[in-house]
CSV table of C-alpha atoms in Angstrom, one decimal:
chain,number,residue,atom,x,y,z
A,1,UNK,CA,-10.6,-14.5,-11.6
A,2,UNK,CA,-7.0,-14.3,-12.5
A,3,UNK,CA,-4.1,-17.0,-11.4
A,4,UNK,CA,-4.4,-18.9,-8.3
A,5,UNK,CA,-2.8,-19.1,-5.1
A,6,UNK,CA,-3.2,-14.7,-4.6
A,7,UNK,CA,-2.5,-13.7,-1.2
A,8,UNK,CA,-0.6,-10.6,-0.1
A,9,UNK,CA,-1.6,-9.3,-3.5
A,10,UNK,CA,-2.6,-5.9,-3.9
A,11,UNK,CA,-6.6,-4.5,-5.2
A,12,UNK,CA,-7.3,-1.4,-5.4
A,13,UNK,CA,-9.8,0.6,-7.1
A,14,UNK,CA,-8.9,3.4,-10.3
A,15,UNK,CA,-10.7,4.5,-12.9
A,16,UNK,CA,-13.7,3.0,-12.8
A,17,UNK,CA,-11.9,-0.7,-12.4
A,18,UNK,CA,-10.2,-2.5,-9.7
A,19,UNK,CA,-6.6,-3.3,-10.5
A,20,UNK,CA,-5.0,-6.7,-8.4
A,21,UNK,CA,-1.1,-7.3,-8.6
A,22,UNK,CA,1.3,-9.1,-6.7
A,23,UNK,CA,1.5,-12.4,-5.1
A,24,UNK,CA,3.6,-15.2,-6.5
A,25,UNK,CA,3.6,-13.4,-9.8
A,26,UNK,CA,4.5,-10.1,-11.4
A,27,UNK,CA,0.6,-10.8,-13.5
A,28,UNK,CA,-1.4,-7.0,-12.8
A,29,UNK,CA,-4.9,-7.8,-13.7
A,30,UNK,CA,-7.9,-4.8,-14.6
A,31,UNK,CA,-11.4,-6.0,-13.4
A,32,UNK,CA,-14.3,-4.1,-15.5
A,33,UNK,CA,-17.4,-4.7,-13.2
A,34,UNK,CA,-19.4,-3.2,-16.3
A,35,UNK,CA,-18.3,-5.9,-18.8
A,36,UNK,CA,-18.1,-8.5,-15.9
A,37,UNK,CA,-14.7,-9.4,-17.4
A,38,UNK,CA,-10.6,-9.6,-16.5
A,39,UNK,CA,-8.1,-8.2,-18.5
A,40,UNK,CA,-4.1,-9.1,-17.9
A,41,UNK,CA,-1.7,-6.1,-18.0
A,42,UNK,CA,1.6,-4.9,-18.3
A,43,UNK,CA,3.4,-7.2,-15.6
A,44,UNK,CA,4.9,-5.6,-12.7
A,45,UNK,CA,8.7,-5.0,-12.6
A,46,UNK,CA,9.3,-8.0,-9.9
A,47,UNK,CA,7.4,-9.7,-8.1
A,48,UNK,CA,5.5,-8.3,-5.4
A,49,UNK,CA,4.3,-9.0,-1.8
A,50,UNK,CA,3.5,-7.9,1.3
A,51,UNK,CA,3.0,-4.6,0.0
A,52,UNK,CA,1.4,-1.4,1.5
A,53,UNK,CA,-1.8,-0.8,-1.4
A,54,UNK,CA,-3.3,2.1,-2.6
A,55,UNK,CA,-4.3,4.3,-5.7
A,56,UNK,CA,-4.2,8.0,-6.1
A,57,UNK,CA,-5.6,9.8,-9.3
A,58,UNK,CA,-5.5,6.9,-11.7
A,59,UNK,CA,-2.4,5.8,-10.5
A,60,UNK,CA,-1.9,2.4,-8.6
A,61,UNK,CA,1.0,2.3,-5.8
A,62,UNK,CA,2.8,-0.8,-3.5
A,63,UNK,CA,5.2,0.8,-1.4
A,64,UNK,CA,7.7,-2.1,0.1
A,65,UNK,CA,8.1,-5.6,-0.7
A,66,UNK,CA,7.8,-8.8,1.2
A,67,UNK,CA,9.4,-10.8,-1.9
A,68,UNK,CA,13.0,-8.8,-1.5
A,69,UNK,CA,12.6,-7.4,2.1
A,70,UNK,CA,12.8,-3.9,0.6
A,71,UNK,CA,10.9,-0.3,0.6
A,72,UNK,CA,10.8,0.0,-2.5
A,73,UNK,CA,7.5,1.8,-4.3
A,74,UNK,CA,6.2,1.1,-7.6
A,75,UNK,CA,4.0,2.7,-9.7
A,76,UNK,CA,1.1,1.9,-12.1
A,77,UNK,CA,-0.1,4.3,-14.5
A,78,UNK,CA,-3.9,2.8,-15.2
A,79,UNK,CA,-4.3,4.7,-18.6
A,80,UNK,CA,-0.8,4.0,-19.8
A,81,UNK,CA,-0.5,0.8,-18.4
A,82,UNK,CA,3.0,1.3,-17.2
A,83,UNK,CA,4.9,0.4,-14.4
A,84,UNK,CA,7.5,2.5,-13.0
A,85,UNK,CA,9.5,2.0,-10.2
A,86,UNK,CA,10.3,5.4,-8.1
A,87,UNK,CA,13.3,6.6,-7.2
A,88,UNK,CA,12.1,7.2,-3.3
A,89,UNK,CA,11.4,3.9,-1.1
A,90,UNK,CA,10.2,4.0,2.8
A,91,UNK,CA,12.7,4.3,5.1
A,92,UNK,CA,13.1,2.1,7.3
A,93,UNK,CA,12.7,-0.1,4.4
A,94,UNK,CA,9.5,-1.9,5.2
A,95,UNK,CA,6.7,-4.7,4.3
A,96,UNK,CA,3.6,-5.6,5.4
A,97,UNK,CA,2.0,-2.0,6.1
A,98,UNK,CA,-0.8,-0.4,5.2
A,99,UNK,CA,-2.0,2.9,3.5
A,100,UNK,CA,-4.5,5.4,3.1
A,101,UNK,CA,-5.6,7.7,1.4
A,102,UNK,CA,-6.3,11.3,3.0
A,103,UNK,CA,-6.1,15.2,1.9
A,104,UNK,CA,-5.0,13.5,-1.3
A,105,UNK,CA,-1.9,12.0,-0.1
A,106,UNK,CA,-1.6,8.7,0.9
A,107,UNK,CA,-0.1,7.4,4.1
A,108,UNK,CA,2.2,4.5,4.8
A,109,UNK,CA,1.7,3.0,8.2
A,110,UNK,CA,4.4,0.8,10.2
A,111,UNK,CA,4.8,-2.7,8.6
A,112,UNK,CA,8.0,-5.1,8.9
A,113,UNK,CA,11.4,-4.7,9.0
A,114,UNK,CA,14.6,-6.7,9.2
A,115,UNK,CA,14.8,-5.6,13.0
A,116,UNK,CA,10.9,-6.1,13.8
A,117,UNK,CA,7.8,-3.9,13.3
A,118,UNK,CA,8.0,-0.4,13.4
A,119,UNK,CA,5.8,2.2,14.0
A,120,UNK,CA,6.8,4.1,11.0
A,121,UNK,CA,4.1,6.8,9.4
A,122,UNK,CA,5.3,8.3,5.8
A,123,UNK,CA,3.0,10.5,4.3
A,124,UNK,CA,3.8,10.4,0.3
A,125,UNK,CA,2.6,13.0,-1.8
A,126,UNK,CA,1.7,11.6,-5.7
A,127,UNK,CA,2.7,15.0,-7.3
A,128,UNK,CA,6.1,15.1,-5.9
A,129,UNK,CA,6.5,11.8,-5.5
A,130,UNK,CA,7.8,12.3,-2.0
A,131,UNK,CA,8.1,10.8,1.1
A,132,UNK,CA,7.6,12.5,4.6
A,133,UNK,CA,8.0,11.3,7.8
A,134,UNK,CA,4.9,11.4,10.2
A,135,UNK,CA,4.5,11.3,13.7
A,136,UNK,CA,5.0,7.0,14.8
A,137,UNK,CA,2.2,5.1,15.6
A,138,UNK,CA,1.2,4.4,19.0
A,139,UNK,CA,2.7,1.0,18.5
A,140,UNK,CA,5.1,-1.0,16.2
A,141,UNK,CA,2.8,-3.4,14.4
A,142,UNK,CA,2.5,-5.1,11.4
A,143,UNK,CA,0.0,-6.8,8.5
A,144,UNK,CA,-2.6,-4.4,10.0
A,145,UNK,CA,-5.8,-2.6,7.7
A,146,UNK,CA,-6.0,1.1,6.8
A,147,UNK,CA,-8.5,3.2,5.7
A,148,UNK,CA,-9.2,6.9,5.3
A,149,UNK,CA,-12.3,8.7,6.6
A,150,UNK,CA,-13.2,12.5,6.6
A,151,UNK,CA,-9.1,13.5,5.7
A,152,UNK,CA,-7.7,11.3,8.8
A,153,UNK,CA,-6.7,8.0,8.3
A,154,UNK,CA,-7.5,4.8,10.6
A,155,UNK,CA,-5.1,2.5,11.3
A,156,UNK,CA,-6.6,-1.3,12.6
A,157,UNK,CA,-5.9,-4.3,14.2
A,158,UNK,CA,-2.9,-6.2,12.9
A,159,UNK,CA,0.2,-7.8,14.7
A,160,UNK,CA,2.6,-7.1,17.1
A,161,UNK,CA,6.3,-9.4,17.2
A,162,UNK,CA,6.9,-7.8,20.4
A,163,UNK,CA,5.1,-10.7,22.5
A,164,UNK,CA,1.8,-9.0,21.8
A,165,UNK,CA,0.6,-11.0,18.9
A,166,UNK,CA,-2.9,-10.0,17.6
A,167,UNK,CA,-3.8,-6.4,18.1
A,168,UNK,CA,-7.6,-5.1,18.5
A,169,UNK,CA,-6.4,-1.5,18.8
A,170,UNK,CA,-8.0,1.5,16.1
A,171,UNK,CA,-5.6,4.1,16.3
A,172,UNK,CA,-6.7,7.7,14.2
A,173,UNK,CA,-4.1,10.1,12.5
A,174,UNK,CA,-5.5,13.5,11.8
A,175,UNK,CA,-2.4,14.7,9.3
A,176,UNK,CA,-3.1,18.5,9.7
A,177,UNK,CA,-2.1,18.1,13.4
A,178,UNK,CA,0.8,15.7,13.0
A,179,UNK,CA,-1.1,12.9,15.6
């Protein structure tokens, strides 16, 4: 397996592979579970964190950063084997979400920011390479799972710095009605 010490590192699964970045080091590393064998990659643009993970047509993407505290999102062409960095971020900036994929877009769901968690949904559209914002979560929470199911998206678990702590909530987004 690649490098040591990986946590809050991104895998996610394009073309055929699964593609890990992140962590204490800019390293993106291609899995073949054909060949049984790794395979280092272009390095990311910085190091990255505490990102939001998920990949969309052959393209990789981390939206925020837990290394600089920012929203920004990055993006990893698998066939090229290019980063890019885009020139859209999350607002709030934000760390420590999560994302899924639905209706082909993929949804960024609350996470940290400088003031606390948030309950932030931005749905981000990899044609357009836009952001827009969604109707808040229930709850602001943070370092939860997402997945997506049937064209809604399932947000899990996580934690709440509002005196909560550990959540055991599932809450489910159905994008063509907005909640």
């Amino acid at each position: 397996t690649p490098g040591s010490g990986n946590y809050w590192h991104a895998v996610v699964s394009a073309n055929g592979y699964l593609i890990t970045w992140g962590s204490e080091t800019p390293a993106t590393w291609r899995y073949d579970p054909v060949a049984d064998a790794w395979t280092q990659l272009a390095d990311c643009p910085t190091v990255i964190s505490g990102g939001a993970y998920e990949a969309v047509n052959g393209t990789c993407y981390s939206f925020g950063n837990a290394s600089d505290k920012t929203g920004t999102i990055y993006a990893f062409d698998v066939a090229a084997g290019s980063w890019s960095t885009l020139t859209v971020a999350l607002i709030p900036a934000r760390y420590c979400g999560s994302a899924a994929v639905a209706n082909g877009r993929i949804f960024v769901c609350g996470g940290f920011t400088e003031s606390g968690d948030s309950p932030a949904v931005e749905e981000f559209d990899p044609v357009t390479r836009t952001l827009t914002p969604r109707a808040p979560l229930p709850e602001a929470s943070s370092y939860a799972t997402a997945g997506g199911i049937r064209n809604k998206v399932y947000y899990a678990g996580g934690f709440s710095n509002a005196g909560v702590g550990s959540l055991d909530t599932c809450y489910e987004f159905d994008p063509a009605l907005n909640q």
